[in-house]
Amino acid sequence: MYFPLKRGLLRKKEADIKAVDGVNFRIKKGETLGLVGESGSGKTTTGKCILRLHKPTEGKITFNGKEIASLRERDMKPLRPGMSMIFQDPYSSLDPRQKAGAIVGEPLIIHRLVRNRKEYRDRVEELFRLVNLDPRMIDRVPHEFSGGQRQRVGIARALAGEPSLLICDEPVSALDVSIQAQVINLLKDLREKMKGLSYLFIAHDLSVVRHISHRIAVMYLGRIVEVLDQDTLYDNPLHPYTRALLSAVPVPDPFIEEKRERIALKGEIPSVLNSPSGCSFHPRCPLAKRECRQKPPDMRLVGKDHEVACHLV
Amino acid sequence: MTTLLKVNNLKTHFFTHTGVVKAVDGVSFHIDESEIVAVVGESGCGKSVSQLSIMQLVSTPPGKIVDGTVEFEGRDILRLDPKGKEMRGIRGGKISMIFQEPMTSLNPLLTIHRQLTEAMEVHLDLDRSQIHDRAIELLDMVGISDTDKRIHDYPHQFSGGMRQRIMIAMALSCNPRIIIADEPTTALDVTTQAQLLELMSDLVSKFKASLIIVTHNLGIVARYARRIYVMYAGRVIESGTAKEIFGSPKHPYTRGLLNCVPRLDTKDETRLVPIAGSIPNLVNMKPNCAFYSRCQHRVEECKREYWPVLRHITGLHHVSCHAC
Ligand SMILES: Nc1ncnc2c1ncn2[C@@H]1O[C@H](COP(=O)(O)OP(=O)(O)OP(=O)(O)O)[C@@H](O)[C@H]1O
Ligand SMILES: Nc1ncnc2c1ncn2[C@@H]1O[C@H](COP(=O)(O)OP(=O)(O)OP(=O)(O)O)[C@@H](O)[C@H]1O
Ligand SMILES: [Mg+2]
Ligand SMILES: [Mg+2]
């Protein structure tokens, strides 16, 4: 996904912002794929491309067997209920004046998923119960809910169209630990209840991502650098960036922390506008060799469900 | 080790139209020389207000420090005039603070140079060129490159992580004895968080300063803190060394906090256990243990009309609970 960089009076396009650049992954039915990476690495943009909130510059997106990247909005419309998104901030992602029931029920009306008022009412109540909210709260407005409850309203709304793919963009980062646990448990319960529901779970907290995801894709500057399963992430991460990310996350146990390796990463993630040559991670990589500055590494399969893009692996 | 700062029975209340918010209600803690101490607890339990009280930075009204002492360098600094010369000498001088959002504590209209040197002009007995050199040296130390040029830039020209580095430089600029860092890295990427915390822990040991980290991230606490204070509803409910607390957490609240966070190192599909309910409204609280309604281990005595005292268990470990 390239965004045009426009500057000057005439708003002429000067360059491409390569927010997401050659990303490949698949999510199986019922699977949760975690997507991690530093701020600006292109996680949200990836999610929005899948939902077709952005039209990708190039590439294919196959959803339930159908190519959707190049579909026109009109042809996209009937597919929309099949996928939805929940957002980071339960405070700003809900319309403060709308009642919770209307927020949750809106997709039912937009996508014409109910035939009459009674069906509408029943379905909204069912959605409330699904996310463990008391249906008697239907008439409350967002500020009358706690942070965790608000996030549940957002989840109930996202589930209204009975989606097969739910894109969760930092759904728990803004919440206090105990409420975070409630929402994570809820998301796990929902995928049990609604067989076949898949998640793309975007977050920067690797502990949360590892906990909920079957597989994890690690993103750096618009590219995926490693894809691996939940266990391999902790036991055998191969990309130096994945290892650095992992070592940056402390474990709540001083006995383990005493012995853990800490990899200090130099500098900050560069801007996508002047993405480094070769492997874009090389300026920060503790192991970078000449080859890394010259040509970008290809993604290679190195084990079962384990792919990595690094010259040194 | 010598105790540097000692807070005794601190009470800071907010007098609002809905009632008295007992944000901090009888908190005691101390910090030794060259020590890293953490204050943890859920949002709203009084972590920030307790630290702001030390510096007499609580907005008055509605806030008021109604009781307690803060012993620092042989006197009670709560007795000092908040706007007086002595308190100003402590604030930003001997005790400095780093806040979560550097944009609110940096002035957007002034260059980094101005902001870094301003405090030094007040607190240090150096001439202009010495101050300038020190500013450059500090920025180098916290990892800002091209310091001679960048020192004349404005805050918005730096990334969030860089601004927080500048805040660290400012906090260290006047040779503080104590740095209070209130959620210093919460808004940042994990990699930046790790870089900054590593930097802070190196620098406090280099400067022989002590560090109070306020955070809700138990991982950070386990990695950096020697001792911990767990706060709940305006009180310390458990304290001790990191190893005592993580090794054998006693209070049901502390155990609850540990059970509700996913850990990077746990393989199995363990289910998280959220703490039932939510923290109570601190207005018009009942006189018994505030964790009562959420507690799985409560006993008859917990209904009685007083908080359990913070009692000694072993070593430095203390807990305030009738049931354990
Ligand atoms: N509409 C847009 N126009 C131009 N650039 C954009 C647009 N949306 C995103 N970008 C740029 O694309 C890059 C990737 O952004 P994105 O929001 O996808 O990152 P992210 O990984 O979700 O980061 P975060 O963790 O901060 O949410 C960034 O450099 C961003 O500035
Ligand atoms: N100006 C104020 N007026 C009224 N109540 C206040 C005021 N400032 C703080 N409080 C209350 O004091 C209590 C403690 O707040 P404090 O900011 O210390 O919490 P905290 O533990 O730092 O939380 P967080 O993790 O969210 O920063 C809260 O209940 C808060 O609502
Ligand atoms: Mg994002
Ligand atoms: Mg606070």
XYZ file of N, CA, C and O in Angstrom, chain A residues 37-39 176-178 180-182 184-185 188-189 191 204-208 210-211 230-231 233-235 241 244-258 260 262 265-268 284, chain B residues 41-43 159-162 165 188-192 194-195 198 216-220 222-224 242-244 246-247 257-258 260-267 269-277 294:
392
model
N 4.985 -5.239 15.731
C 6.009 -4.376 15.145
C 5.915 -3.004 15.772
O 4.899 -2.659 16.378
N 6.979 -2.229 15.620
C 6.990 -0.900 16.229
C 5.986 0.031 15.567
O 5.499 -0.232 14.471
N 5.735 1.136 16.217
C 4.846 2.154 15.688
C 5.328 2.595 14.305
O 6.516 2.812 14.104
N -6.727 -1.055 31.540
C -6.037 -1.476 32.743
C -5.898 -3.001 32.756
O -6.721 -3.699 32.186
N -4.851 -3.507 33.428
C -4.540 -4.940 33.337
C -5.708 -5.892 33.573
O -5.876 -6.867 32.842
N -6.517 -5.609 34.581
C -7.580 -6.536 34.907
C -8.658 -6.546 33.822
O -9.197 -7.603 33.455
N -8.064 -5.654 30.741
C -7.368 -6.260 29.617
C -7.597 -7.779 29.622
O -7.946 -8.363 28.598
N -7.452 -8.372 30.790
C -7.638 -9.817 30.908
C -9.066 -10.217 30.542
O -9.287 -11.217 29.861
N -10.050 -9.411 30.969
C -11.449 -9.718 30.626
C -11.660 -9.713 29.122
O -12.299 -10.600 28.567
N -9.387 -10.015 26.698
C -8.643 -11.111 26.049
C -9.409 -12.422 26.209
O -9.580 -13.185 25.249
N -9.899 -12.679 27.417
C -10.677 -13.905 27.636
C -11.928 -13.927 26.771
O -12.283 -14.969 26.210
N -11.089 -14.851 23.283
C -10.805 -16.294 23.190
C -12.096 -17.112 23.250
O -12.250 -18.087 22.517
N -13.018 -16.704 24.121
C -14.305 -17.415 24.219
C -15.097 -17.301 22.919
O -15.711 -18.272 22.473
N -14.084 -16.961 19.870
C -13.626 -17.807 18.755
C -13.942 -19.276 19.024
O -14.015 -20.075 18.103
N 1.298 -4.220 20.021
C 2.743 -4.115 20.166
C 3.223 -4.864 21.405
O 4.399 -5.063 21.586
N 2.289 -5.319 22.241
C 2.671 -6.062 23.435
C 2.814 -7.547 23.087
O 1.843 -8.275 22.920
N 4.066 -7.983 22.987
C 4.324 -9.362 22.572
C 3.748 -10.394 23.533
O 3.391 -11.490 23.113
N 3.650 -10.064 24.817
C 3.112 -11.051 25.763
C 1.657 -11.323 25.433
O 1.208 -12.473 25.438
N 0.902 -10.248 25.150
C -0.508 -10.399 24.805
C -0.639 -11.138 23.472
O -1.433 -12.068 23.330
N 1.448 -13.197 21.997
C 1.793 -14.618 22.082
C 0.675 -15.398 22.755
O 0.358 -16.522 22.377
N 0.069 -14.801 23.745
C -0.979 -15.466 24.493
C -2.179 -15.832 23.616
O -2.754 -16.893 23.757
N 3.344 -19.655 17.888
C 3.345 -19.221 19.275
C 4.552 -19.734 20.073
O 5.183 -18.981 20.801
N 4.863 -21.019 19.927
C 5.962 -21.587 20.697
C 7.314 -21.181 20.154
O 8.219 -20.823 20.911
N 8.071 -18.570 18.654
C 8.333 -17.165 18.961
C 9.208 -17.034 20.196
O 10.132 -16.242 20.243
N 8.929 -17.823 21.217
C 9.712 -17.714 22.443
C 10.949 -18.614 22.414
O 12.004 -18.231 22.890
N 10.806 -19.800 21.823
C 11.885 -20.781 21.895
C 12.957 -20.620 20.822
O 14.114 -20.905 21.055
N 15.605 -8.904 14.512
C 14.603 -7.954 14.981
C 13.615 -8.625 15.933
O 13.273 -8.075 16.981
N 15.264 -9.028 19.199
C 15.381 -7.767 19.938
C 14.033 -7.369 20.541
O 13.946 -6.963 21.698
N 12.969 -7.538 19.749
C 11.626 -7.218 20.252
C 11.324 -8.054 21.492
O 10.803 -7.558 22.491
N 11.644 -9.324 21.389
C 11.357 -10.255 22.471
C 12.138 -9.894 23.726
O 11.602 -9.904 24.832
N 13.404 -9.551 23.545
C 14.217 -9.262 24.721
C 13.809 -7.937 25.356
O 14.085 -7.695 26.521
N 13.114 -7.085 24.585
C 12.680 -5.798 25.128
C 11.474 -5.953 26.047
O 11.118 -5.029 26.768
N 10.819 -7.108 25.994
C 9.623 -7.297 26.814
C 9.995 -7.995 28.112
O 10.395 -9.151 28.113
N 9.888 -7.297 29.234
C 10.263 -7.943 30.485
C 9.196 -8.911 30.970
O 8.011 -8.730 30.701
N 9.646 -9.950 31.633
C 8.747 -10.960 32.191
C 8.523 -10.610 33.658
O 9.471 -10.269 34.351
N 7.283 -10.679 34.135
C 7.055 -10.311 35.541
C 7.606 -11.359 36.508
O 6.854 -12.030 37.208
N 8.882 -11.514 36.525
C 9.527 -12.470 37.416
C 11.005 -12.097 37.550
O 11.788 -12.312 36.627
N 11.401 -11.543 38.699
C 12.780 -11.059 38.843
C 13.810 -12.183 38.757
O 14.950 -11.944 38.379
N 13.411 -13.409 39.096
C 14.360 -14.514 39.049
C 14.724 -14.839 37.598
O 15.868 -15.138 37.282
N 13.721 -14.776 36.718
C 13.978 -15.015 35.300
C 14.676 -13.814 34.675
O 15.629 -13.953 33.921
N 14.229 -12.620 35.043
C 14.806 -11.408 34.467
C 16.315 -11.312 34.707
O 17.057 -10.837 33.856
N 16.771 -11.757 35.871
C 18.189 -11.724 36.202
C 19.041 -12.409 35.147
O 20.157 -12.009 34.874
N 17.993 -13.175 31.926
C 17.645 -13.012 30.510
C 18.616 -12.159 29.726
O 19.155 -11.179 30.235
N 19.639 -9.385 27.170
C 19.012 -8.137 26.719
C 19.747 -7.632 25.489
O 20.946 -7.390 25.536
N 18.797 -2.423 21.011
C 18.610 -2.047 19.619
C 19.056 -0.605 19.472
O 18.680 0.244 20.260
N 19.855 -0.340 18.451
C 20.315 1.038 18.247
C 19.206 1.874 17.608
O 18.444 1.373 16.792
N 19.166 3.141 17.940
C 18.320 4.100 17.234
C 16.841 3.785 17.199
O 16.338 2.968 17.955
N 16.150 4.477 16.304
C 14.704 4.342 16.193
C 14.339 3.850 14.808
O 15.150 3.918 13.882
N 20.110 -0.882 12.193
C 19.913 -1.124 13.632
C 20.318 -2.532 14.040
O 20.232 -2.889 15.209
N 0.215 -0.555 40.795
C -1.202 -0.653 41.129
C -2.027 -0.223 39.932
O -1.519 0.398 39.002
N -3.324 -0.560 39.972
C -4.208 -0.213 38.869
C -4.396 1.299 38.765
O -4.107 2.044 39.700
N -4.979 1.700 37.661
C -5.257 3.109 37.429
C -6.163 3.667 38.528
O -7.135 3.031 38.919
N 10.895 12.928 17.937
C 9.905 11.857 18.117
C 9.592 11.697 19.598
O 10.301 12.236 20.456
N 8.540 10.956 19.901
C 8.138 10.741 21.291
C 9.269 10.168 22.142
O 9.502 10.611 23.265
N 9.969 9.200 21.584
C 11.075 8.577 22.315
C 12.197 9.579 22.571
O 12.789 9.614 23.650
N 12.495 10.399 21.556
C 13.554 11.409 21.685
C 13.175 12.458 22.731
O 14.007 12.899 23.518
N 13.851 11.142 25.986
C 15.287 11.205 26.276
C 15.666 12.603 26.770
O 16.469 12.758 27.698
N 5.188 4.573 24.826
C 6.186 4.320 23.784
C 6.252 2.856 23.367
O 5.776 1.968 24.058
N 6.894 2.629 22.209
C 7.126 1.282 21.721
C 7.952 0.456 22.694
O 8.809 1.005 23.371
N 7.759 -0.847 22.702
C 8.530 -1.688 23.630
C 10.031 -1.541 23.467
O 10.767 -1.540 24.450
N 10.483 -1.414 22.225
C 11.929 -1.293 22.019
C 12.440 0.024 22.591
O 13.480 0.063 23.243
N 11.687 1.092 22.371
C 12.067 2.392 22.918
C 11.988 2.351 24.440
O 12.858 2.868 25.142
N 12.460 -0.203 26.351
C 13.617 -0.937 26.859
C 14.865 -0.062 26.801
O 15.634 -0.010 27.760
N 15.052 0.650 25.691
C 16.224 1.527 25.578
C 16.239 2.568 26.697
O 17.257 2.798 27.330
N 16.761 1.112 30.291
C 18.159 0.711 30.424
C 19.018 1.962 30.665
O 19.846 1.990 31.565
N 2.359 0.552 35.910
C 1.445 -0.570 36.115
C 2.005 -1.812 35.439
O 1.382 -2.852 35.438
N 3.206 -1.684 34.850
C 3.799 -2.794 34.127
C 4.674 -3.638 35.065
O 5.754 -3.245 35.464
N 4.174 -4.817 35.408
C 4.872 -5.657 36.380
C 6.186 -6.203 35.840
O 7.094 -6.518 36.593
N 6.281 -6.309 34.518
C 7.524 -6.765 33.907
C 8.652 -5.775 34.176
O 9.747 -6.148 34.590
N 8.357 -4.510 33.971
C 9.353 -3.465 34.209
C 9.804 -3.499 35.663
O 10.987 -3.411 35.976
N 9.779 -6.067 37.675
C 10.604 -7.248 37.924
C 12.006 -7.073 37.368
O 12.982 -7.546 37.932
N 12.116 -6.359 36.253
C 13.431 -6.213 35.636
C 14.294 -5.183 36.357
O 15.487 -5.366 36.490
N 13.704 -4.108 36.821
C 14.539 -3.006 37.314
C 14.490 -2.718 38.811
O 15.442 -2.187 39.365
N 11.642 -7.068 45.367
C 10.993 -7.640 44.182
C 10.935 -9.158 44.313
O 9.927 -9.790 43.994
N 12.013 -9.733 44.816
C 12.041 -11.194 44.930
C 11.046 -11.714 45.956
O 10.429 -12.752 45.754
N 10.884 -10.982 47.047
C 9.901 -11.401 48.050
C 8.492 -11.338 47.463
O 7.693 -12.261 47.632
N 7.405 -11.070 44.157
C 7.111 -11.954 43.029
C 7.282 -13.421 43.419
O 6.602 -14.290 42.898
N 8.202 -13.679 44.344
C 8.459 -15.052 44.777
C 7.321 -15.598 45.624
O 6.909 -16.743 45.452
N -3.168 -9.261 40.538
C -2.453 -8.520 39.487
C -1.545 -9.460 38.699
O -1.458 -9.393 37.479
N -0.861 -10.350 39.426
C 0.067 -11.262 38.751
C -0.658 -12.285 37.882
O -0.127 -12.723 36.869
N -3.474 -11.819 36.239
C -4.268 -11.300 35.128
C -3.432 -10.809 33.964
O -3.970 -10.452 32.934
N -2.101 -10.825 34.089
C -1.303 -10.420 32.925
C -0.740 -11.634 32.195
O -0.235 -12.558 32.817
N -0.853 -11.617 30.850
C -0.225 -12.710 30.105
C 1.289 -12.569 30.211
O 1.811 -11.460 30.228
N 1.979 -13.679 30.324
C 3.436 -13.632 30.414
C 4.040 -14.175 29.141
O 3.588 -15.169 28.600
N 5.110 -13.532 28.719
C 5.792 -13.943 27.500
C 6.328 -15.369 27.615
O 6.421 -16.103 26.643
N 6.689 -15.767 28.827
C 7.371 -17.050 28.983
C 6.446 -18.214 29.296
O 6.912 -19.305 29.547
N 5.127 -17.979 29.332
C 4.262 -19.125 29.602
C 3.759 -19.709 28.295
O 3.187 -19.034 27.463
N 4.008 -20.980 28.153
C 3.733 -21.693 26.926
C 2.275 -22.102 26.868
O 1.596 -21.908 25.891
N -1.733 -22.838 27.437
C -2.902 -22.007 27.200
C -3.575 -21.652 28.521
O -4.764 -21.857 28.695
N -2.809 -21.127 29.463
C -3.417 -20.775 30.741
C -4.390 -19.622 30.529
O -4.126 -18.702 29.778
N -5.491 -19.716 31.223
C -6.478 -18.677 31.105
C -6.128 -17.561 32.081
O -5.694 -17.813 33.199
N -6.285 -16.346 31.630
C -6.031 -15.232 32.521
C -7.162 -15.159 33.536
O -8.294 -15.495 33.245
N -6.831 -14.710 34.715
C -7.858 -14.578 35.745
C -8.029 -13.100 36.077
O -7.232 -12.536 36.812
N -9.042 -12.454 35.501
C -9.239 -11.038 35.825
C -9.629 -10.897 37.293
O -10.214 -11.813 37.859
N -9.282 -9.772 37.891
C -9.732 -9.519 39.250
C -11.204 -9.124 39.157
O -11.561 -8.259 38.354
N -12.026 -9.775 39.956
C -13.459 -9.476 39.892
C -13.708 -8.000 40.197
O -12.968 -7.384 40.957
N -14.749 -7.441 39.598
C -15.139 -6.056 39.909
C -14.118 -5.032 39.463
O -13.227 -5.319 38.667
N -13.970 -7.190 46.208
C -13.395 -7.927 45.082
C -12.640 -9.166 45.543
O -12.107 -9.918 44.725
